[in-house]
Coordinates of C-alpha atoms in Angstrom, one line a residue:
X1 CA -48.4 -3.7 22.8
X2 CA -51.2 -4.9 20.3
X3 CA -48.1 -5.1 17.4
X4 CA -45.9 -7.7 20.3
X5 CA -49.3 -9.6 21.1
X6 CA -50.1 -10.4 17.5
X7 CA -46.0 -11.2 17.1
X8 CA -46.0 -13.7 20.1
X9 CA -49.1 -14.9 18.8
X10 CA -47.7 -15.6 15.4
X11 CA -44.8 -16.9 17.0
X12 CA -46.5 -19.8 19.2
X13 CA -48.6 -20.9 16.2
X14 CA -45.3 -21.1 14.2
X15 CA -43.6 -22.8 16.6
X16 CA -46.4 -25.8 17.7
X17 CA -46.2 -26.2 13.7
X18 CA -42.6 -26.7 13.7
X19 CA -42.7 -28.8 16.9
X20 CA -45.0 -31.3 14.8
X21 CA -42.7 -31.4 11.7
X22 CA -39.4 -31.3 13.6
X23 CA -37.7 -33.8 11.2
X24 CA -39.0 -32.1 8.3
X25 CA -37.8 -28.5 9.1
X26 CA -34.3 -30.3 10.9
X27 CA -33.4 -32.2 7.3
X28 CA -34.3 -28.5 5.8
X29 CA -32.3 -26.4 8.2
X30 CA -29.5 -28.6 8.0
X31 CA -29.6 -29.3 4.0
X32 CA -29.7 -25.0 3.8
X33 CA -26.6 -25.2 6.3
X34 CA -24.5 -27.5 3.9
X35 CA -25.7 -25.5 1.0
X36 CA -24.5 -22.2 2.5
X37 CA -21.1 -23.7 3.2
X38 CA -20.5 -24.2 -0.8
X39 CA -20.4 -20.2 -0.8
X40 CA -17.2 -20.3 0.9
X41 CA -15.5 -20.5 -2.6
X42 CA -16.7 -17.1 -3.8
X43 CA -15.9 -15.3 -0.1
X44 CA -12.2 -13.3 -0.3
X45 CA -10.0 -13.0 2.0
X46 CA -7.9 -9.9 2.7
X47 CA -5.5 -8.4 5.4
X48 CA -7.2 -5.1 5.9
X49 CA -9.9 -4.1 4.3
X50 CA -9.4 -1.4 1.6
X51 CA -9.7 1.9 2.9
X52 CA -10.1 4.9 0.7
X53 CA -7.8 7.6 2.3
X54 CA -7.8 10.2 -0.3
X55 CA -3.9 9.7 -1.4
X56 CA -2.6 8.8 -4.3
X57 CA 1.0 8.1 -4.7
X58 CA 2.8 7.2 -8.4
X59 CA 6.4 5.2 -7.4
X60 CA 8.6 5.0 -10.9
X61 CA 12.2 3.8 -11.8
X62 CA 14.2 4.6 -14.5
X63 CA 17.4 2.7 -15.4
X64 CA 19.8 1.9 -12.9
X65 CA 22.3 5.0 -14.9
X66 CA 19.7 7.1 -15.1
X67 CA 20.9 11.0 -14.1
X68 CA 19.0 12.7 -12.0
X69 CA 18.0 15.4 -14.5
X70 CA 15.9 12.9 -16.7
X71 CA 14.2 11.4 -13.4
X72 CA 13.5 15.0 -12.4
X73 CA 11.8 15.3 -15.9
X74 CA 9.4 12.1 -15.6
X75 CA 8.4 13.5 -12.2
X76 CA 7.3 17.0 -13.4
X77 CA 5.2 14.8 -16.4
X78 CA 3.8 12.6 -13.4
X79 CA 2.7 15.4 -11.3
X80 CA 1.1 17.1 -14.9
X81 CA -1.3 13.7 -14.9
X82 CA -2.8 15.1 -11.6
X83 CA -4.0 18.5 -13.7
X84 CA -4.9 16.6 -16.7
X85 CA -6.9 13.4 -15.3
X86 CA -7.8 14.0 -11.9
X87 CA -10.3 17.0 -11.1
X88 CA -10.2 16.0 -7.6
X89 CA -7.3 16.4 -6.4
X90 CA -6.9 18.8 -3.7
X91 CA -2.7 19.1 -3.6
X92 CA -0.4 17.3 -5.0
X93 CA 3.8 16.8 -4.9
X94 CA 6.5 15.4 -6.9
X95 CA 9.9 14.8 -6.0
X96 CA 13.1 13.0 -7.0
X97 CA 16.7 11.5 -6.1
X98 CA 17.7 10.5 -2.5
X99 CA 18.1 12.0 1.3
X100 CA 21.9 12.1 2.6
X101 CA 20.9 9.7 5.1
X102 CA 18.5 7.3 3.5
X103 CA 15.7 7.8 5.6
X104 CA 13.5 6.3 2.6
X105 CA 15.5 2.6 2.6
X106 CA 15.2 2.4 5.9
X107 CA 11.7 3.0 5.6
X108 CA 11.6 0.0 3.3
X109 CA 11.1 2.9 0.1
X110 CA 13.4 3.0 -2.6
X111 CA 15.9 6.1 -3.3
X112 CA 18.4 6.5 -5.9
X113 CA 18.9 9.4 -8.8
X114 CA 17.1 7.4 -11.4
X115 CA 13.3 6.9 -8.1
X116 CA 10.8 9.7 -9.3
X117 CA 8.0 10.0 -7.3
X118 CA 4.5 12.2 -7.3
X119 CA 1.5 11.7 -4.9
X120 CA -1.8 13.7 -4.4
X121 CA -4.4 14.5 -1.6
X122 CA -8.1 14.4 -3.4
X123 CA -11.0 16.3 -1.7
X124 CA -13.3 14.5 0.7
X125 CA -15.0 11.4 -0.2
X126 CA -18.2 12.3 -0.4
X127 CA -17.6 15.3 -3.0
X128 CA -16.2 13.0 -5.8
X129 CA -18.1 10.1 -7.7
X130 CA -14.7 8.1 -8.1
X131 CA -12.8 6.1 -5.3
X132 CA -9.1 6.6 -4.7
X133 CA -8.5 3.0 -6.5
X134 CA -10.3 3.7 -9.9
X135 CA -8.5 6.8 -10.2
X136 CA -5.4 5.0 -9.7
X137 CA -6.1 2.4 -12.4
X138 CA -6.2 5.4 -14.6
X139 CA -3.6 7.0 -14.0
X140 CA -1.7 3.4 -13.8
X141 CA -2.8 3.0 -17.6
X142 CA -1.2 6.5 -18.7
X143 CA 2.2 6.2 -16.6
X144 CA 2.6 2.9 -18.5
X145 CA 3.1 5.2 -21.5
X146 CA 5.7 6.9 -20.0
X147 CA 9.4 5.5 -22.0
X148 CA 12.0 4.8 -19.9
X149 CA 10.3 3.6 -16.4
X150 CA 11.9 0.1 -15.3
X151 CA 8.9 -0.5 -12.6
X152 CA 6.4 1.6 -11.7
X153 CA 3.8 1.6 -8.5
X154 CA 0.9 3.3 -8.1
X155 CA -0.5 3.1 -5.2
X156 CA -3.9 4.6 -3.3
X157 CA -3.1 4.1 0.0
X158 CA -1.6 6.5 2.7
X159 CA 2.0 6.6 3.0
X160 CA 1.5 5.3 6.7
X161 CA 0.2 2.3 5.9
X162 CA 3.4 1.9 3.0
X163 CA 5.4 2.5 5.5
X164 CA 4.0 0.1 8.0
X165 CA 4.1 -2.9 5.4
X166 CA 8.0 -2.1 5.2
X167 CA 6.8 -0.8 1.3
X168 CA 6.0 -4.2 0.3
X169 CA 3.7 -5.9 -2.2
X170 CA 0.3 -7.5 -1.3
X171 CA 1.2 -10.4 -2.7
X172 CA 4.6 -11.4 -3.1
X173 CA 6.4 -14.5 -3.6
X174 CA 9.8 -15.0 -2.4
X175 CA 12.4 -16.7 -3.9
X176 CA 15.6 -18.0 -1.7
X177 CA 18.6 -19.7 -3.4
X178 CA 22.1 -18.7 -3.6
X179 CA 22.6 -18.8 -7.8
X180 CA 21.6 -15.1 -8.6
X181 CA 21.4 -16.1 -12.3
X182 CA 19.1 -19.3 -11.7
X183 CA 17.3 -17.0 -9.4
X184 CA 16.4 -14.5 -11.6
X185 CA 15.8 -16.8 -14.1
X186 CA 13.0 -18.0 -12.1
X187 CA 11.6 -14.5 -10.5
X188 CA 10.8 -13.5 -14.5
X189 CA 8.9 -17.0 -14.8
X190 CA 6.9 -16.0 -12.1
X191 CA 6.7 -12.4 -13.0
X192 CA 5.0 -13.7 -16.3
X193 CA 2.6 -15.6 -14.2
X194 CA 1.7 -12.6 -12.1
X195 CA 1.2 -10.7 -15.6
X196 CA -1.4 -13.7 -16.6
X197 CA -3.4 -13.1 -13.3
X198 CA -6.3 -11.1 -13.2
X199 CA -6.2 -8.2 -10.4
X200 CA -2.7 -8.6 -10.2
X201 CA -1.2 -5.1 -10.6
X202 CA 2.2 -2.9 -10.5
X203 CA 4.1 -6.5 -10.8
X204 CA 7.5 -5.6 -9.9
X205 CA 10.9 -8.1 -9.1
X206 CA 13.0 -6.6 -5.8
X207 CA 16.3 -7.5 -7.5
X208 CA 17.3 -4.5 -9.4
X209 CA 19.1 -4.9 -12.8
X210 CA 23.0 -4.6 -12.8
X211 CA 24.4 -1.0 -12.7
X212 CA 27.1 -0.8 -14.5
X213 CA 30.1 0.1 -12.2
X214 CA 33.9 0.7 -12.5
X215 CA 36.0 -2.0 -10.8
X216 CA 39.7 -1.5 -9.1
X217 CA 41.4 -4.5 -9.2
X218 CA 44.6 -4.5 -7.4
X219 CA 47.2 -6.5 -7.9
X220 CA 47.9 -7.7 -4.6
X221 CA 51.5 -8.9 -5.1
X222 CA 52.5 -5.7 -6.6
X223 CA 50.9 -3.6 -3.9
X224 CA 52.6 -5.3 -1.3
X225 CA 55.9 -4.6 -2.5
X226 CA 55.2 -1.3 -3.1
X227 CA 53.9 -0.4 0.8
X228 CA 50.5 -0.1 -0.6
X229 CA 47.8 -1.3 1.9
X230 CA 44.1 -1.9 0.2
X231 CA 42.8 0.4 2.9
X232 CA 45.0 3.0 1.7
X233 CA 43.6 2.8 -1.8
X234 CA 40.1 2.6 -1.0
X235 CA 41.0 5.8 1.2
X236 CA 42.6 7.7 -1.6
X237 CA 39.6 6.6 -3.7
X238 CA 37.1 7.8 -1.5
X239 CA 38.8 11.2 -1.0
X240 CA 39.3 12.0 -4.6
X241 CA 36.2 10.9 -5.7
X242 CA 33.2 11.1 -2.7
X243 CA 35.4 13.7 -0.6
X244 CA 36.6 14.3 2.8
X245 CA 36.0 16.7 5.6
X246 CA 39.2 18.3 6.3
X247 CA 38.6 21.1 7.8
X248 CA 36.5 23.6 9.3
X249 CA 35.9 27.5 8.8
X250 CA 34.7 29.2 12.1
X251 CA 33.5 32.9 11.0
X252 CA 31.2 34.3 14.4
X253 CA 30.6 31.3 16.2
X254 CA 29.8 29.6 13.4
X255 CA 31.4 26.2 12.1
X256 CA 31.5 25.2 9.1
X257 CA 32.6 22.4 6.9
X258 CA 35.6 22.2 4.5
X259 CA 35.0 19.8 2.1
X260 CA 37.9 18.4 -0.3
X261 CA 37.5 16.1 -3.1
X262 CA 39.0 16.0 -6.8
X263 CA 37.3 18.9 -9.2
X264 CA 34.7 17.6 -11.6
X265 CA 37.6 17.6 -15.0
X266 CA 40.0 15.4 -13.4
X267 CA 36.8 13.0 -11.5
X268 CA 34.8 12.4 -15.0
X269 CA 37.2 10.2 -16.9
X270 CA 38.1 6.7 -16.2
X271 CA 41.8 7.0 -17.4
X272 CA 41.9 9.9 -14.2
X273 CA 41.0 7.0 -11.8
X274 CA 44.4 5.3 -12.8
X275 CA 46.5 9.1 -11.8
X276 CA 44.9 9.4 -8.7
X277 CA 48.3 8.6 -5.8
X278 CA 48.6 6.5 -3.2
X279 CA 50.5 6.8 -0.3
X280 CA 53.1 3.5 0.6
X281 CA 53.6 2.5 4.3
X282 CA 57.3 2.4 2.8
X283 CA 59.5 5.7 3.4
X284 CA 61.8 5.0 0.4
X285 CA 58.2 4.5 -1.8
X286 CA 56.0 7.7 -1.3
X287 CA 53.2 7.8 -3.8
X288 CA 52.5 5.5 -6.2
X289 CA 50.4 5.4 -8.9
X290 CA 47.2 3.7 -8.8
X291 CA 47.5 2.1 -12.4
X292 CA 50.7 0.8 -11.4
X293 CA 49.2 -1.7 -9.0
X294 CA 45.9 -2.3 -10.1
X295 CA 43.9 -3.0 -13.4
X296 CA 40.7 -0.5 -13.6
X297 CA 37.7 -1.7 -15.9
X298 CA 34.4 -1.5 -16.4
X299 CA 31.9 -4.2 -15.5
X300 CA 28.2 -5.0 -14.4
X301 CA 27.3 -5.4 -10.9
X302 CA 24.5 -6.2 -8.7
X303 CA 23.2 -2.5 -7.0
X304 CA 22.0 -4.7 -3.8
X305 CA 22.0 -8.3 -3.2
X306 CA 19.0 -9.0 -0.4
X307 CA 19.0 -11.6 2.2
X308 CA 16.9 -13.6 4.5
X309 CA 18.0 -16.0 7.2
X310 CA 21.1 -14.9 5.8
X311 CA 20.2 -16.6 2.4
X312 CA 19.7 -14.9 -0.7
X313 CA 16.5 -13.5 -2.1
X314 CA 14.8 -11.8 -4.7
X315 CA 10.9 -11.1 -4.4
X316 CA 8.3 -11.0 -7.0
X317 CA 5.3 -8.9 -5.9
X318 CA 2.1 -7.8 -7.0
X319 CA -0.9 -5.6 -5.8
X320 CA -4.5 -6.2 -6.5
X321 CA -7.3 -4.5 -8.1
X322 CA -10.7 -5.3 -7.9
X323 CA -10.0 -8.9 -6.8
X324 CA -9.2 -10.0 -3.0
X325 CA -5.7 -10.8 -1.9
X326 CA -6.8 -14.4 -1.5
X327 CA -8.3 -14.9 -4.9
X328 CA -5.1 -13.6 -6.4
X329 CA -2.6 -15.6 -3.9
X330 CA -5.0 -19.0 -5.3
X331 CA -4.1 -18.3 -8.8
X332 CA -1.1 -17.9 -8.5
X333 CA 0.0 -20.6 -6.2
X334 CA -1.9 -22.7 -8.6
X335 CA 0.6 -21.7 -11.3
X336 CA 3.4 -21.6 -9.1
X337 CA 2.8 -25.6 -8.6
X338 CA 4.0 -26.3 -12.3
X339 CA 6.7 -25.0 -12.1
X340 CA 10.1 -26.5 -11.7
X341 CA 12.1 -25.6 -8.8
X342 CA 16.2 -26.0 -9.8
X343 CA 17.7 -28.1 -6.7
X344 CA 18.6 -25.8 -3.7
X345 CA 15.8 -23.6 -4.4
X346 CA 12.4 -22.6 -3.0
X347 CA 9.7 -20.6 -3.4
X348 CA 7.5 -19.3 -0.4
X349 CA 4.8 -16.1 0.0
X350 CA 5.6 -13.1 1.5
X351 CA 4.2 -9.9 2.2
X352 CA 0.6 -8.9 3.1
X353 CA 0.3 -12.9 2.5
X354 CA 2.3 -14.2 4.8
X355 CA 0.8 -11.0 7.0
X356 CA -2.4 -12.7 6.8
X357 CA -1.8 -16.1 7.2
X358 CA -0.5 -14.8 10.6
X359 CA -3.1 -13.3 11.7
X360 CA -5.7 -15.9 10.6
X361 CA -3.8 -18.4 12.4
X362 CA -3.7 -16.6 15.7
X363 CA -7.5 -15.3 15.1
X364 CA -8.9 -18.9 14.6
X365 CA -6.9 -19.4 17.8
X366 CA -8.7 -16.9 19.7
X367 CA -12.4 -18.3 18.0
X368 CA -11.5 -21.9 19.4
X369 CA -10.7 -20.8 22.7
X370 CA -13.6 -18.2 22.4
X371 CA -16.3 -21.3 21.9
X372 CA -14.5 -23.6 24.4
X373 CA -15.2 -20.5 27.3
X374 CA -18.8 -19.7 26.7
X375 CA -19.3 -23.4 26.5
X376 CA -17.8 -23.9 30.1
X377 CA -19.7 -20.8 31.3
X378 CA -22.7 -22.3 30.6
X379 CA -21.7 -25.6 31.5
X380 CA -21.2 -24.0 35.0
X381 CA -24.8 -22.2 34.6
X382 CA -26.7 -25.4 34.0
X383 CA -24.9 -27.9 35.9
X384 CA -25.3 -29.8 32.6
X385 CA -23.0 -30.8 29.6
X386 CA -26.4 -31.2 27.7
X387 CA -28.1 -27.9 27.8
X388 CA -25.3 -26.3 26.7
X389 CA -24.9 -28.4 23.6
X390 CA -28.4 -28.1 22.9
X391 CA -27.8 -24.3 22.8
X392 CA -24.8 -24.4 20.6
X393 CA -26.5 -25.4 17.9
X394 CA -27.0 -21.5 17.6
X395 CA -23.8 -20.9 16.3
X396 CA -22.8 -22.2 13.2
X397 CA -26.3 -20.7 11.8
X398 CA -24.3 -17.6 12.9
X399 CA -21.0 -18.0 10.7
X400 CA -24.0 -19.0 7.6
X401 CA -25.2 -15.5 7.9
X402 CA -21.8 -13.8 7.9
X403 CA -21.1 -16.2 4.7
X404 CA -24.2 -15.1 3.1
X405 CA -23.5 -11.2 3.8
X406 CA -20.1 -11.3 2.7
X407 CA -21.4 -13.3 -0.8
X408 CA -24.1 -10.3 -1.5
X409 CA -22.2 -7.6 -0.4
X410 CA -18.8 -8.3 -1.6
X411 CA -17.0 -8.0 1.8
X412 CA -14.2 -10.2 2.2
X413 CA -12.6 -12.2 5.0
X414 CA -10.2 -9.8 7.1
X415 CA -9.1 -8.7 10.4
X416 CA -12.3 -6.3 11.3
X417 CA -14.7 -9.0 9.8
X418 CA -13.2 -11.9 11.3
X419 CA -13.2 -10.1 14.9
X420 CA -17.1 -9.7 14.1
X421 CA -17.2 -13.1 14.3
X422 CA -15.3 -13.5 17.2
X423 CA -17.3 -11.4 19.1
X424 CA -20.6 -13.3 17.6
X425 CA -19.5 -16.6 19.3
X426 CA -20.7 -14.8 22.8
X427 CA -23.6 -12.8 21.7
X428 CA -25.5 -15.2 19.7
X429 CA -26.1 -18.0 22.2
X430 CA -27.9 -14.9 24.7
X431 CA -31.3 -15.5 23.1
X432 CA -30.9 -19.6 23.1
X433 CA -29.9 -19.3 26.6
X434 CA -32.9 -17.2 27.4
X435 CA -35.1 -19.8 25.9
X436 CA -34.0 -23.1 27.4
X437 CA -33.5 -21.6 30.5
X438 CA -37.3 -20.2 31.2
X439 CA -38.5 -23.8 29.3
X440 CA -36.6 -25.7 32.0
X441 CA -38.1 -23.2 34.2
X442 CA -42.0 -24.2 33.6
X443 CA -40.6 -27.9 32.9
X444 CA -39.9 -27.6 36.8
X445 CA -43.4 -26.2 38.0
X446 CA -45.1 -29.0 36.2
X447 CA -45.7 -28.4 32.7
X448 CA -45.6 -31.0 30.1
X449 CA -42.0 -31.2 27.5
X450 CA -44.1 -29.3 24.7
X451 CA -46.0 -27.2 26.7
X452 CA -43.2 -26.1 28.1
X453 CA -41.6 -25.1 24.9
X454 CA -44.5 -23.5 23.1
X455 CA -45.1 -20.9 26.3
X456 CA -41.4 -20.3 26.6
X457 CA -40.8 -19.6 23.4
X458 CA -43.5 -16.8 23.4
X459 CA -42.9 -15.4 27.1
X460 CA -39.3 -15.1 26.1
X461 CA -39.9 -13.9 22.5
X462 CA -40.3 -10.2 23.5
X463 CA -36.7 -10.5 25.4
X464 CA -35.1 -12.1 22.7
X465 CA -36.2 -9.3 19.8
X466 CA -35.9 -6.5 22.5
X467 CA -31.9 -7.7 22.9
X468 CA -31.3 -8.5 19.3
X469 CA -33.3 -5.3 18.2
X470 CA -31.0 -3.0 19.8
X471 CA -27.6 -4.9 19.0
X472 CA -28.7 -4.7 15.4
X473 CA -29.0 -0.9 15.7
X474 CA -26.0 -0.1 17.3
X475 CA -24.2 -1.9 14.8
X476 CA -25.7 -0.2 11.9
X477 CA -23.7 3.4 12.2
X478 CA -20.8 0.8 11.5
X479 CA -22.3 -1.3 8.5
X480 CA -23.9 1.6 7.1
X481 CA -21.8 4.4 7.2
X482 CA -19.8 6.0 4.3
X483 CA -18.1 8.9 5.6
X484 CA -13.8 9.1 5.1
X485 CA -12.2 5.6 6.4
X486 CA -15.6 3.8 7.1
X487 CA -14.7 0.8 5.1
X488 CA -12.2 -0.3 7.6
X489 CA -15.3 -0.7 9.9
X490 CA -17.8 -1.4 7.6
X491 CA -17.0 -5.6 7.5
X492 CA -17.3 -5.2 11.2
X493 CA -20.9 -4.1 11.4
X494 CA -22.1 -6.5 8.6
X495 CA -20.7 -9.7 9.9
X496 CA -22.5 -8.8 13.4
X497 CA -25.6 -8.0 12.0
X498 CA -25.5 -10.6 9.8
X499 CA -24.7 -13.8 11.9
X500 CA -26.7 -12.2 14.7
X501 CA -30.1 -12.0 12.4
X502 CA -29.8 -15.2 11.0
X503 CA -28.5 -17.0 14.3
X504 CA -32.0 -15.2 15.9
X505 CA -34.5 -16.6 13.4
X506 CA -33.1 -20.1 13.6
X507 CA -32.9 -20.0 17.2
X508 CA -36.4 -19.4 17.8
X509 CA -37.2 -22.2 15.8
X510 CA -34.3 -24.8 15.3
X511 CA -33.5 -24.6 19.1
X512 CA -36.6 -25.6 20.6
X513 CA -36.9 -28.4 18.1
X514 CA -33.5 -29.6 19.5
X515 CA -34.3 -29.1 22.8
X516 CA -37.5 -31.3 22.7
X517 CA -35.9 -34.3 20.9
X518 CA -32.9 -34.4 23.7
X519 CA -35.5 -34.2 26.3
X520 CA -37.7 -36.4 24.6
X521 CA -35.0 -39.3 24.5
X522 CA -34.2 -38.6 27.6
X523 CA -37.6 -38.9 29.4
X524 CA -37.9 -42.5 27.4
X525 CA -35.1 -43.7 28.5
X526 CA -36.2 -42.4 32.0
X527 CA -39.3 -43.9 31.5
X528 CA -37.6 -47.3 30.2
X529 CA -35.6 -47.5 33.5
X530 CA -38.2 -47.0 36.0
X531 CA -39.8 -50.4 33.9

């Protein structure tokens, strides 16, 4: 009781002061306010906030004719970098080549005989000294070693949140035009300025390089005469070459497949491809020989040609490391502005960019309509489209703090943080209502405009601390904690206690200060009437 006497007491004298220099501490409130705001440069911004799960996951690609022996190879020397740099890990996996039903593309992973991958589950955070992420910039700097790997990801993120971003990059520029050689022409002038950015990391281009492929090409003139459908051909093709079921073998209730295709000798050259009969609608025909209606070569094609809005596209993506997603998106928009876009071309961002742009958007929706509601609740309250004005002024000293925490801490702009500051928008203006609504309370039983103000503040003092006290302590289990998956909280509980510290210490003095020069005008102009 003796430790809240001595507080009020502090309090009132600290307020009267204030109440005779209100233009002095206004202009210095307000110049620390526009100060604050020039902070706003060195604040990230992110999606989500990195979370360290305890996975690690190495993504490589070898050359589009890579066999699947030498890919096996690079992912048995990719799971050995587990054993030989990483003392944490707890298990770990390798595997390579494709499922029969591509569960992985679907997925938005990549699969193919040349895709070796090898992930690992460290032990529990708080048994190791290094995060998930610097362990992966280690091992990023000895897969690089590796010859033979095309693109390469490694990633420390679980493979639920991979799979949620459809496998994409944090940052990823798309480019749309239909010219796949003007395209790719500019996709490796941006990959160079993705290699240029700092934190930009595991740069990769979507559009794989051309596999080379053999091509049938039928003469269609030819084939026609003969009876010879293209169907048929790409049948016989198919059959000789992939297979056909045609058959079963049932042995006690059990089915099972017959599978027909042409034996590996007469499948592996490509003068075999030209032997290979096909049957002729025409009775008088029979089989004919491929080579006899068609040319067969080799060539270079694309492996996959991607699309959006059902126009072409090849993405250039990047993932960051110890920079935010917004500090690398600014860099390299920045570069992307020089550059010359050929006619019928056009760049745009993608991925967790485009993600968060999104989001932002719909959030600063919510914040809007958040500050138009409590202002009509109060409005409502007070009968008054002053009071509640007066007690607005709490807010923006809210958003300073949360600036300030995010520029000491290194927390950056994201969902969780910017949902802190939603939820601030209704809980700051509690302790500025408290105080102008007891003020207007003595105001009515007779007191004098700074009397008024001075006892209100310190009979409502205890309230306010008492209500800010124990917001500030539930909030610190969030801001505070560092147990498996508490960064994705953590931004949560430092934005609220933050804002919510800052927005209490102005209040107490910056509100009443406001208060009495809107009442003050108004009791002049009062007085200047009744004249």
């Amino acid at each position: 009781e003796k430790l809240f006497n001595a507080v009020e007491s502090f309090y009132g004298r600290l307020l009267g002061r204030a109440l005779r220099n209100r233009k002095k501490i206004l202009a210095g409130l307000l110049a620390v306010f526009f100060a604050s705001l020039a902070l706003l440069r060195f604040v990230g911004t992110d999606l989500f906030p990195d979370v360290d799960t305890g996975e690690l996951d190495i993504r490589v690609a070898l050359d589009e004719s890579a066999r699947l022996e030498e890919s096996e190879k690079v992912a048995l020397r990719l799971e050995n970098l587990y054993s030989n740099l990483v003392p944490e890990k707890r298990d770990d996996y390798a595997f390579t080549g494709e499922t029969e039903q591509g569960i992985g593309v679907v997925l938005g992973m990549e699969e193919g005989p040349n895709i070796a991958e090898s992930g690992a589950k460290l032990i529990d955070k708080e048994k190791r000294k290094r995060s998930a992420k610097e362990i992966a910039a280690v091992l990023r700097k000895e897969v690089k070693k590796i010859p033979g790997i095309e693109r390469m990801t490694v990633t420390a993120t679980s493979m639920t949140s991979q799979v949620l971003m459809g496998g994409g990059k944090q940052v990823e520029v798309e480019i749309i035009g239909h010219d796949m050689a003007v395209t790719d022409a500019l996709a490796r002038k941006v990959k160079e300025i993705f290699e240029k950015t700092p934190g930009a990391v595991d740069i990769r281009v979507s559009r794989k390089k051309p596999r080379a492929e053999v091509w049938v090409r039928m003469d269609r003139q030819k084939a026609a005469e003969l009876g010879v459908s293209t169907a048929a051909v790409a049948s016989a093709l198919r059959t000789a070459y992939y297979g056909n079921e045609a058959t079963k073998f049932r042995d006690a209730g059990d089915d099972f497949d017959i599978f027909v295709r042409l034996d590996r000798e007469n499948r592996s050259t490509l003068e075999g491809i030209g032997e290979i009969m096909v049957p002729s609608m025409r009775p008088d025909v029979g089989l004919v020989k491929l080579k006899n209606i068609a040319r067969i070569e080799e060539a270079l094609g694309p492996v996959e040609i991607n699309r959006k809005d059902r126009e072409r596209i090849v993405k250039v993506g990047a993932d960051t490391y110890k920079r935010s997603l917004g500090e690398v998106k600014a860099d390299v928009e920045k570069e992307l502005a020089k550059l010359d876009i050929p006619p019928g071309m056009s760049i745009t961002f993608g991925g967790e960019v485009e993600e968060q742009q999104k989001t932002f958007r719909d959030l600063s929706t919510l914040l809007i309509v958040g500050i138009i509601l409590v202002y009509m609740v109060m409005v409502s309250q007070f009968e008054s489209l002053k009071t509640p004005f007066i007690i607005a002024f709490s807010v923006p000293f809210a958003f300073i703090g949360v600036i300030w925490a995010f520029y000491l801490t290194g927390v950056t702009l994201s969902i969780m943080s910017f949902m802190g500051i939603i939820l601030l928008v209704g809980v700051v203006v509690n302790n500025a209502i408290v105080l102008v609504d007891y003020t207007n309370i003595l105001r009515a039983r007779g007191l004098n405009l700074f009397e008024a103000i001075r006892q209100g503040g310190s009979n409502r003092l205890r309230p306010v601390l008492m209500t800010t006290i124990t917001t500030l302590f539930g909030m610190m289990p969030l801001a505070f904690s560092r147990g498996q998956g508490a960064e994705m909280w953590r931004p949560f509980g430092i934005t609220v206690i933050a804002g919510l510290a800052l927005s209490t210490l102005v209040t107490l003095i910056l509100v009443p200060i406001i208060y009495s020069l809107f009442e003050e005008r108004a009791e002049s102009k009062t007085r200047s009437h009744e004249k």
